[in-house]
Amino acid sequence: MAQKKAGGSSRNGRDSNSKRLGIKVYNNNYINKGSIIVRQNGLKINSGKNTFISKNYSIHSLINGIVNFYEKKKKIFIEVNNVYY
């Protein structure tokens, strides 16, 4: 018989894939219709004018325009304003 114990397996070595959450288009930047402004888990940032929230709480633009972040009653909102040339 071999006099060597079996090597124990490590309990470490696992890590989840990153979810790529966060702000994708920042304040005063141009955005196209339907593009993602923010990817988030839960409503950390709320939807404002000319935006909508998808099933996974991502905020999208409804129109082509300029992104604007603002605070109202201690909540952060995002709106998209029309661009007139």
PDB file of C-alpha atoms in Angstrom:
ATOM      1  CA  MET A   1       0.000   0.000   0.000  1.00  0.00           C
ATOM      2  CA  ALA A   2       1.090   3.475  -0.726  1.00  0.00           C
ATOM      3  CA  GLN A   3       1.836   5.545   2.331  1.00  0.00           C
ATOM      4  CA  LYS A   4       0.644   8.854   0.799  1.00  0.00           C
ATOM      5  CA  LYS A   5      -2.589  10.563   1.807  1.00  0.00           C
ATOM      6  CA  ALA A   6      -4.891  11.869  -0.883  1.00  0.00           C
ATOM      7  CA  GLY A   7      -4.472  15.585  -1.600  1.00  0.00           C
ATOM      8  CA  GLY A   8      -7.353  17.622  -0.228  1.00  0.00           C
ATOM      9  CA  SER A   9      -9.242  19.914  -2.540  1.00  0.00           C
ATOM     10  CA  SER A  10      -9.128  23.637  -1.919  1.00  0.00           C
ATOM     11  CA  ARG A  11     -12.294  25.414  -0.823  1.00  0.00           C
ATOM     12  CA  ASN A  12     -11.255  28.586  -2.628  1.00  0.00           C
ATOM     13  CA  GLY A  13     -10.912  29.293  -6.309  1.00  0.00           C
ATOM     14  CA  ARG A  14     -14.417  30.424  -7.260  1.00  0.00           C
ATOM     15  CA  ASP A  15     -15.470  33.852  -8.491  1.00  0.00           C
ATOM     16  CA  SER A  16     -18.563  35.055 -10.320  1.00  0.00           C
ATOM     17  CA  ASN A  17     -18.456  36.847 -13.640  1.00  0.00           C
ATOM     18  CA  SER A  18     -18.789  40.616 -13.457  1.00  0.00           C
ATOM     19  CA  LYS A  19     -22.282  41.910 -14.275  1.00  0.00           C
ATOM     20  CA  ARG A  20     -21.093  45.090 -16.074  1.00  0.00           C
ATOM     21  CA  LEU A  21     -23.461  47.337 -14.145  1.00  0.00           C
ATOM     22  CA  GLY A  22     -23.205  51.100 -13.883  1.00  0.00           C
ATOM     23  CA  ILE A  23     -23.655  54.305 -15.831  1.00  0.00           C
ATOM     24  CA  LYS A  24     -23.053  53.857 -19.567  1.00  0.00           C
ATOM     25  CA  VAL A  25     -23.748  57.447 -20.720  1.00  0.00           C
ATOM     26  CA  TYR A  26     -22.849  60.335 -18.408  1.00  0.00           C
ATOM     27  CA  ASN A  27     -24.328  63.803 -17.871  1.00  0.00           C
ATOM     28  CA  ASN A  28     -24.389  66.216 -20.870  1.00  0.00           C
ATOM     29  CA  ASN A  29     -23.543  63.464 -23.378  1.00  0.00           C
ATOM     30  CA  TYR A  30     -25.530  62.723 -26.541  1.00  0.00           C
ATOM     31  CA  ILE A  31     -27.521  59.472 -26.723  1.00  0.00           C
ATOM     32  CA  ASN A  32     -29.522  57.714 -29.433  1.00  0.00           C
ATOM     33  CA  LYS A  33     -33.067  56.428 -29.064  1.00  0.00           C
ATOM     34  CA  GLY A  34     -33.268  53.031 -27.320  1.00  0.00           C
ATOM     35  CA  SER A  35     -29.718  53.111 -25.969  1.00  0.00           C
ATOM     36  CA  ILE A  36     -28.959  52.062 -22.392  1.00  0.00           C
ATOM     37  CA  ILE A  37     -28.118  54.930 -20.042  1.00  0.00           C
ATOM     38  CA  VAL A  38     -27.728  52.928 -16.798  1.00  0.00           C
ATOM     39  CA  ARG A  39     -27.589  49.219 -15.975  1.00  0.00           C
ATOM     40  CA  GLN A  40     -28.501  48.529 -12.354  1.00  0.00           C
ATOM     41  CA  ASN A  41     -29.913  46.006  -9.890  1.00  0.00           C
ATOM     42  CA  GLY A  42     -32.966  47.587  -8.301  1.00  0.00           C
ATOM     43  CA  LEU A  43     -34.003  51.231  -8.613  1.00  0.00           C
ATOM     44  CA  LYS A  44     -30.918  53.053  -7.359  1.00  0.00           C
ATOM     45  CA  ILE A  45     -31.438  55.649 -10.101  1.00  0.00           C
ATOM     46  CA  ASN A  46     -34.972  56.550 -11.194  1.00  0.00           C
ATOM     47  CA  SER A  47     -36.386  57.155 -14.644  1.00  0.00           C
ATOM     48  CA  GLY A  48     -37.307  60.714 -15.607  1.00  0.00           C
ATOM     49  CA  LYS A  49     -38.570  62.491 -18.731  1.00  0.00           C
ATOM     50  CA  ASN A  50     -38.073  60.689 -22.083  1.00  0.00           C
ATOM     51  CA  THR A  51     -36.689  57.506 -20.472  1.00  0.00           C
ATOM     52  CA  PHE A  52     -38.105  54.100 -19.603  1.00  0.00           C
ATOM     53  CA  ILE A  53     -37.161  51.217 -17.312  1.00  0.00           C
ATOM     54  CA  SER A  54     -36.773  47.703 -18.688  1.00  0.00           C
ATOM     55  CA  LYS A  55     -37.462  44.442 -16.873  1.00  0.00           C
ATOM     56  CA  ASN A  56     -33.955  44.253 -15.387  1.00  0.00           C
ATOM     57  CA  TYR A  57     -34.103  47.906 -14.149  1.00  0.00           C
ATOM     58  CA  SER A  58     -31.920  49.244 -16.959  1.00  0.00           C
ATOM     59  CA  ILE A  59     -32.841  52.787 -17.984  1.00  0.00           C
ATOM     60  CA  HIS A  60     -33.151  53.437 -21.735  1.00  0.00           C
ATOM     61  CA  SER A  61     -33.632  56.571 -23.827  1.00  0.00           C
ATOM     62  CA  LEU A  62     -36.933  57.172 -25.656  1.00  0.00           C
ATOM     63  CA  ILE A  63     -35.547  59.924 -27.919  1.00  0.00           C
ATOM     64  CA  ASN A  64     -32.277  61.178 -29.376  1.00  0.00           C
ATOM     65  CA  GLY A  65     -30.919  63.848 -27.065  1.00  0.00           C
ATOM     66  CA  ILE A  66     -28.703  64.959 -24.203  1.00  0.00           C
ATOM     67  CA  VAL A  67     -28.622  63.019 -20.904  1.00  0.00           C
ATOM     68  CA  ASN A  68     -29.281  65.003 -17.723  1.00  0.00           C
ATOM     69  CA  PHE A  69     -28.970  63.714 -14.141  1.00  0.00           C
ATOM     70  CA  TYR A  70     -30.797  65.589 -11.377  1.00  0.00           C
ATOM     71  CA  GLU A  71     -31.768  65.100  -7.742  1.00  0.00           C
ATOM     72  CA  LYS A  72     -35.291  65.557  -6.374  1.00  0.00           C
ATOM     73  CA  LYS A  73     -36.248  64.806  -2.763  1.00  0.00           C
ATOM     74  CA  LYS A  74     -32.978  62.881  -2.199  1.00  0.00           C
ATOM     75  CA  LYS A  75     -33.590  60.630  -5.229  1.00  0.00           C
ATOM     76  CA  ILE A  76     -31.505  60.633  -8.397  1.00  0.00           C
ATOM     77  CA  PHE A  77     -33.375  60.896 -11.702  1.00  0.00           C
ATOM     78  CA  ILE A  78     -32.285  60.717 -15.334  1.00  0.00           C
ATOM     79  CA  GLU A  79     -33.952  62.563 -18.189  1.00  0.00           C
ATOM     80  CA  VAL A  80     -33.146  63.004 -21.870  1.00  0.00           C
ATOM     81  CA  ASN A  81     -33.654  66.456 -23.382  1.00  0.00           C
ATOM     82  CA  ASN A  82     -34.304  67.127 -27.059  1.00  0.00           C
ATOM     83  CA  VAL A  83     -31.527  68.677 -29.121  1.00  0.00           C
ATOM     84  CA  TYR A  84     -32.508  71.545 -31.413  1.00  0.00           C
ATOM     85  CA  TYR A  85     -30.074  72.685 -34.091  1.00  0.00           C
TER      86      TYR A  85
END
